[in-house]
Short mmCIF file of C-alpha atoms and ligand atoms in Angstrom, two decimals:
data_model
loop_
_atom_site.label_atom_id
_atom_site.label_comp_id
_atom_site.label_asym_id
_atom_site.label_seq_id
_atom_site.Cartn_x
_atom_site.Cartn_y
_atom_site.Cartn_z
CA MET Y 10 -0.03 0.16 0.11
CA ASN Y 11 1.11 3.61 -0.77
CA VAL Y 12 0.96 5.13 2.05
CA GLU Y 13 1.82 8.68 0.82
CA SER Y 14 -0.99 8.11 -1.22
CA VAL Y 15 -3.17 7.33 2.11
CA ARG Y 16 -1.86 10.02 3.91
CA ALA Y 17 -2.99 12.42 0.83
CA ASP Y 18 -6.22 10.48 1.04
CA ILE Y 19 -7.47 11.39 4.68
CA VAL Y 20 -6.61 15.10 4.13
CA GLU Y 21 -8.90 15.18 1.43
CA ILE Y 22 -11.70 13.33 2.97
CA GLY Y 23 -10.99 15.45 6.42
CA ARG Y 24 -11.78 18.37 3.91
CA ARG Y 25 -14.58 16.91 2.45
CA MET Y 26 -16.44 16.18 5.83
CA TYR Y 27 -15.60 19.98 6.88
CA SER Y 28 -16.95 21.51 4.31
CA ARG Y 29 -19.80 19.48 4.40
CA GLY Y 30 -20.29 20.38 8.04
CA TYR Y 31 -20.05 16.71 9.29
CA THR Y 32 -17.56 18.26 11.95
CA ALA Y 33 -17.18 21.70 13.76
CA SER Y 34 -13.83 22.69 14.81
CA ASN Y 35 -11.41 19.40 15.92
CA ASP Y 36 -14.20 17.18 15.75
CA GLY Y 37 -13.88 13.99 13.84
CA ASN Y 38 -11.41 11.38 13.20
CA ILE Y 39 -10.20 8.79 10.59
CA SER Y 40 -7.87 5.80 10.16
CA VAL Y 41 -6.97 3.55 7.94
CA ARG Y 42 -5.35 0.22 8.00
CA ILE Y 43 -1.79 0.30 6.15
CA ALA Y 44 -0.64 -3.05 7.17
CA PRO Y 45 -2.04 -5.99 9.21
CA ASP Y 46 -0.61 -4.47 12.07
CA ARG Y 47 -0.45 -0.48 11.22
CA LEU Y 48 -2.75 1.95 11.20
CA LEU Y 49 -2.34 5.75 9.96
CA MET Y 50 -4.52 7.78 12.14
CA THR Y 51 -5.39 11.57 12.46
CA PRO Y 52 -4.51 13.20 15.35
CA LYS Y 53 -5.57 14.72 18.53
CA SER Y 54 -6.90 18.07 18.80
CA VAL Y 55 -7.00 19.47 14.94
CA CYS Y 56 -9.39 20.69 12.75
CA LYS Y 57 -10.14 17.82 9.58
CA GLY Y 58 -10.93 20.67 6.99
CA PHE Y 59 -7.33 21.80 7.35
CA MET Y 60 -4.94 19.02 7.98
CA THR Y 61 -1.52 17.84 5.98
CA PRO Y 62 -0.11 14.84 5.09
CA ASP Y 63 2.67 15.41 7.70
CA MET Y 64 0.35 15.26 10.72
CA MET Y 65 -0.96 11.73 10.48
CA CYS Y 66 0.11 8.89 13.33
CA VAL Y 67 1.14 5.40 12.78
CA THR Y 68 -0.14 2.91 15.78
CA ASP Y 69 0.12 -0.86 16.26
CA LEU Y 70 -3.27 -2.37 17.12
CA THR Y 71 -2.90 -1.70 20.56
CA GLY Y 72 -2.56 2.06 20.06
CA LYS Y 73 1.20 2.21 20.70
CA LYS Y 74 2.55 5.47 18.61
CA ILE Y 75 5.27 4.21 16.24
CA GLN Y 76 5.82 7.35 13.99
CA GLY Y 77 4.30 10.73 14.16
CA ASP Y 78 5.21 14.31 15.77
CA ARG Y 79 1.34 14.13 17.53
CA ASP Y 80 -0.74 12.33 19.17
CA PRO Y 81 -3.27 9.97 17.74
CA SER Y 82 -6.66 10.73 17.84
CA SER Y 83 -8.61 11.22 20.97
CA GLU Y 84 -11.17 8.44 20.05
CA MET Y 85 -8.06 6.24 19.19
CA LEU Y 86 -9.85 3.39 21.14
CA MET Y 87 -13.18 2.99 19.49
CA HIS Y 88 -11.10 2.51 16.16
CA LEU Y 89 -8.91 -0.17 17.79
CA GLU Y 90 -11.68 -1.52 18.82
CA VAL Y 91 -13.47 -1.82 15.11
CA TYR Y 92 -10.17 -3.09 13.92
CA ARG Y 93 -10.10 -6.04 16.18
CA GLN Y 94 -13.66 -6.85 15.68
CA ARG Y 95 -13.66 -6.62 11.73
CA PRO Y 96 -10.76 -7.93 10.03
CA ASP Y 97 -12.21 -7.18 7.02
CA VAL Y 98 -12.48 -3.66 7.63
CA LYS Y 99 -9.54 -1.07 6.03
CA ALA Y 100 -10.93 2.14 6.89
CA VAL Y 101 -12.68 3.68 9.82
CA VAL Y 102 -14.70 7.27 9.90
CA HIS Y 103 -16.31 8.91 12.81
CA ALA Y 104 -18.02 12.59 12.27
CA HIS Y 105 -20.84 14.31 13.39
CA PRO Y 106 -22.92 15.21 11.03
CA PRO Y 107 -25.96 17.30 12.00
CA THR Y 108 -29.18 15.16 11.18
CA ALA Y 109 -27.91 11.81 11.52
CA THR Y 110 -26.38 13.11 15.04
CA GLY Y 111 -30.10 14.50 15.72
CA PHE Y 112 -31.57 11.21 15.25
CA ALA Y 113 -29.11 9.84 17.80
CA VAL Y 114 -30.02 12.46 20.13
CA ALA Y 115 -33.42 11.79 19.81
CA GLY Y 116 -32.71 8.41 20.67
CA ILE Y 117 -33.85 7.07 17.31
CA PRO Y 118 -32.34 4.77 15.21
CA LEU Y 119 -31.96 4.77 11.20
CA ASP Y 120 -33.44 1.19 11.08
CA ARG Y 121 -36.47 1.75 8.98
CA ALA Y 122 -36.93 -0.03 5.63
CA VAL Y 123 -37.48 3.05 3.88
CA LEU Y 124 -34.53 3.80 0.86
CA ALA Y 125 -33.95 0.68 -1.54
CA GLU Y 126 -30.13 1.84 -1.85
CA VAL Y 127 -29.21 2.21 1.64
CA LEU Y 128 -31.19 -1.28 2.26
CA THR Y 129 -28.53 -2.61 -0.04
CA THR Y 130 -25.59 -0.75 1.36
CA LEU Y 131 -25.67 -0.33 4.83
CA GLY Y 132 -28.80 -2.01 5.83
CA SER Y 133 -30.04 -1.13 9.07
CA ILE Y 134 -28.35 2.16 11.12
CA PRO Y 135 -28.56 0.97 14.65
CA LEU Y 136 -28.25 3.45 17.89
CA ALA Y 137 -25.04 2.51 19.87
CA GLU Y 138 -25.68 2.98 23.83
CA TYR Y 139 -24.79 6.50 25.23
CA ALA Y 140 -20.96 6.57 26.32
CA THR Y 141 -18.35 9.22 27.63
CA PRO Y 142 -16.75 10.29 24.17
CA SER Y 143 -12.98 9.25 24.60
CA THR Y 144 -12.95 6.97 27.26
CA ALA Y 145 -13.12 2.79 27.30
CA GLU Y 146 -17.12 3.43 27.56
CA LEU Y 147 -17.39 3.92 23.95
CA PRO Y 148 -15.52 0.93 22.21
CA ASP Y 149 -17.93 -1.07 24.60
CA ALA Y 150 -20.92 0.66 23.22
CA VAL Y 151 -19.60 0.27 19.36
CA ARG Y 152 -18.76 -3.42 20.10
CA LYS Y 153 -22.40 -4.49 20.67
CA TYR Y 154 -23.15 -3.78 16.74
CA ILE Y 155 -19.90 -3.62 14.92
CA LYS Y 156 -19.79 -6.97 14.12
CA ALA Y 157 -22.92 -6.52 11.78
CA HIS Y 158 -23.07 -3.46 10.51
CA ASP Y 159 -20.82 -0.90 8.71
CA GLY Y 160 -22.47 2.18 10.04
CA MET Y 161 -24.70 3.11 13.56
CA LEU Y 162 -25.18 6.28 15.38
CA LEU Y 163 -23.73 6.83 18.30
CA ALA Y 164 -26.18 8.17 20.98
CA ASN Y 165 -25.89 12.02 21.87
CA HIS Y 166 -22.46 11.77 19.74
CA GLY Y 167 -22.19 11.33 16.40
CA ALA Y 168 -22.10 8.47 13.75
CA LEU Y 169 -19.22 5.58 12.91
CA THR Y 170 -18.77 4.16 9.45
CA VAL Y 171 -16.40 1.42 8.20
CA GLY Y 172 -15.44 0.16 5.00
CA GLY Y 173 -12.83 -2.19 3.02
CA ASP Y 174 -10.77 1.25 1.76
CA LEU Y 175 -11.02 4.98 2.88
CA PHE Y 176 -13.70 6.04 0.16
CA SER Y 177 -16.11 3.46 0.72
CA ALA Y 178 -16.03 4.25 4.66
CA TYR Y 179 -16.72 7.98 4.15
CA TYR Y 180 -19.43 7.23 0.92
CA LYS Y 181 -21.13 5.46 3.82
CA MET Y 182 -21.25 8.62 6.14
CA GLU Y 183 -22.71 10.37 3.31
CA THR Y 184 -25.31 8.18 3.04
CA ILE Y 185 -26.14 8.03 6.76
CA GLU Y 186 -26.54 11.86 6.52
CA HIS Y 187 -28.57 11.85 3.42
CA PHE Y 188 -31.03 9.23 4.65
CA ALA Y 189 -31.42 11.05 8.10
CA LYS Y 190 -32.43 14.42 5.82
CA ILE Y 191 -34.89 12.30 3.54
CA SER Y 192 -36.27 10.69 6.96
CA LEU Y 193 -36.49 13.76 8.46
CA VAL Y 194 -38.45 15.56 5.98
CA ALA Y 195 -40.60 12.54 5.28
CA ARG Y 196 -41.37 12.66 9.11
CA MET Y 197 -42.41 16.29 8.48
CA LEU Y 198 -44.32 15.47 6.00
CA GLY Y 199 -46.31 13.16 7.87
CA GLY Y 200 -44.42 9.94 8.16
CA GLU Y 201 -42.71 7.21 5.65
CA ASN Y 202 -44.60 4.69 3.76
CA LEU Y 203 -41.79 1.55 4.37
CA ILE Y 204 -40.95 -1.04 2.04
CA SER Y 205 -42.39 -4.02 2.54
CA ARG Y 206 -40.67 -7.32 4.25
CA GLU Y 207 -40.92 -8.89 1.04
CA GLU Y 208 -39.53 -6.09 -0.66
CA VAL Y 209 -36.60 -6.13 1.69
CA VAL Y 210 -35.66 -9.80 1.26
CA ARG Y 211 -35.74 -9.17 -2.85
CA LEU Y 212 -33.37 -6.06 -2.25
CA GLN Y 213 -31.15 -8.17 -0.24
CA GLY Y 214 -30.91 -10.79 -2.52
CA LEU Y 215 -29.60 -7.93 -5.31
CA ARG Y 216 -26.34 -7.16 -3.25
CA GLY Y 217 -24.99 -10.13 -5.18
CA THR Y 218 -26.11 -8.38 -8.31
CA TYR Y 219 -24.79 -5.14 -7.43
CA GLY Y 220 -21.20 -6.75 -5.83
CA ILE Y 221 -22.29 -5.03 -2.37
CA GLN Y 222 -20.57 -6.79 0.33
CA ALA Y 223 -23.06 -6.06 3.26
CA PRO Y 224 -21.54 -7.30 6.81
CA ALA Y 225 -24.00 -9.08 7.75
CA PRO Y 226 -27.68 -10.51 6.60
CA ILE Y 227 -31.44 -8.62 7.57
CA CYS Y 228 -32.89 -10.44 10.76
CA LEU Y 229 -36.02 -11.72 9.71
CA ASP Y 230 -38.70 -12.81 12.13
CA PRO Y 231 -38.85 -16.81 11.97
CA ASP Y 232 -42.43 -16.52 12.73
CA VAL Y 233 -43.11 -15.14 9.46
CA PRO Y 234 -42.77 -17.40 6.55
CA LEU Y 235 -40.80 -16.54 3.37
CA GLY Y 236 -42.69 -15.90 0.02
CA PRO Y 237 -42.51 -18.39 -2.95
CA GLY Y 238 -39.06 -18.37 -4.10
CA GLN Y 239 -37.72 -15.89 -1.11
CA THR Y 240 -34.47 -17.73 -0.12
CA ALA Y 241 -33.06 -15.20 2.38
CA GLN Y 242 -31.21 -16.60 5.09
CA VAL Y 243 -32.73 -16.42 8.65
CA VAL Y 244 -30.70 -15.69 11.37
CA VAL Y 245 -31.67 -14.73 15.07
CA ALA Y 246 -29.64 -12.61 16.84
CA GLY Y 247 -27.69 -14.49 19.27
CA GLY Y 248 -26.10 -13.04 23.09
CA ASP Y 249 -25.28 -9.60 23.57
CA ASP Y 250 -23.52 -9.37 19.91
CA ALA Y 251 -25.66 -8.01 17.00
CA THR Y 252 -24.93 -11.33 14.52
CA CYS Y 253 -27.71 -9.56 11.95
CA GLN Y 254 -29.34 -6.46 11.33
CA THR Y 255 -32.94 -5.69 12.43
CA VAL Y 256 -34.62 -3.65 9.91
CA GLN Y 257 -38.28 -1.74 10.41
CA ALA Y 258 -40.47 -3.68 7.25
CA PRO Y 259 -43.87 -4.91 7.74
CA ALA Y 260 -45.56 -7.74 5.95
CA GLY Y 261 -46.41 -6.16 2.55
CA SER Y 262 -49.34 -8.86 1.58
CA GLY Y 263 -48.98 -8.30 -1.67
CA SER Y 264 -47.72 -4.40 -1.85
CA ARG Y 265 -44.28 -3.15 -1.98
CA LEU Y 266 -44.74 -0.19 0.12
CA VAL Y 267 -46.80 -0.36 3.26
CA PRO Y 268 -47.91 2.61 5.52
CA ASP Y 269 -45.96 3.51 8.55
CA LEU Y 270 -49.17 2.18 11.13
CA ILE Y 271 -47.60 3.21 14.40
CA ASP Y 272 -46.98 6.50 13.12
CA ALA Y 273 -50.20 7.18 11.56
CA ARG Y 274 -52.28 6.00 14.57
CA ARG Y 275 -50.00 8.30 16.56
CA ARG Y 276 -50.95 11.00 14.37
CA GLY Y 277 -54.43 10.00 14.24
CA ALA Y 278 -56.29 8.28 11.34
CA GLY Y 279 -59.48 6.03 11.57
CA ASP Y 280 -60.69 4.98 15.03
CA GLU Y 281 -57.83 5.73 16.64
CA ALA Y 282 -57.70 9.60 15.78
CA GLU Y 283 -56.59 12.46 17.74
CA ILE Y 284 -58.48 15.81 17.76
CA ARG Y 285 -57.58 18.96 19.17
CA LEU Y 286 -60.24 21.40 20.89
CA THR Y 287 -59.72 24.08 23.07
CA TYR Y 288 -61.08 24.37 26.52
CA ARG Y 289 -63.75 26.43 25.21
CA GLU Y 290 -65.01 23.79 22.76
CA LEU Y 291 -64.77 20.92 25.47
CA SER Y 292 -66.71 22.94 28.05
CA ALA Y 293 -69.26 23.44 25.55
CA LEU Y 294 -69.68 19.97 24.41
CA ILE Y 295 -69.90 19.16 27.96
CA GLU Y 296 -72.35 21.65 28.79
CA ASP Y 297 -74.20 19.99 25.66
CA ALA Y 298 -73.96 16.26 26.95
CA ILE Y 299 -75.56 17.73 30.41
CA ARG Y 300 -78.17 19.26 29.09
CA ASN Y 301 -79.07 16.39 27.39
CA LEU Y 302 -79.31 13.99 30.31
CA ARG Y 303 -81.86 16.46 32.17
ZN1 LIG Q 429 -16.90 12.41 18.34
#
């Protein structure tokens, strides 16, 4: 691997993250595996928009600095944990993109079956538990999901993505933020229609056609029988660590898009409808009812 060009790529990705507003001030960090036990990592306390190739640190997989004038990222422990858990991962990107981080702050994972390209690339984007940044708590929170996911939200903090190379890890960060913006707009407009479970299975089958390596299959509820011709692997998550991805996708009974009934009910539809009344209107209704009783 040409380490000089990796240094330049990290500088470029840092610029893109900063210019897109994914990081403010010195937030965020990037690392790349340049040899089986060597990482090239952004340093502590620098703005990702203004890095130079010489600023990067080389560390081993225990976090020991091998080369570089500066200290490695304050989130190094999280990066090390990812490389330990995922031998296939060659790059890790962490940032605080505002819309995705807004979901992370609101405690809402991006796990609804809404966009085909998200389902085929990332699958589901879970929400890792809150952990104090830069402590050993953060790798613990990330460990639960990293085996089965290439991207996740970090509660009240930001987002993390990984990939087989730096650009693919970074593009997943773009996908998460884009998905978060679309989800937010759809919810403001009254809620999403969800892609049906059957269609999710079909999309998962297309991953091979697109040449997409997904980290794990989508978990299917084993109680729901597969349709004819559907051969998706049924995996049930075991233990503490997720081994498959959970996607919210209702059964479609023939239709590929399904209204989000939970949200629709909350918003008020049909018999479950909510109505709003002023105190004056409510008092008038009660007075009417009492008058009718007399
Ligand atoms: Zn952070």
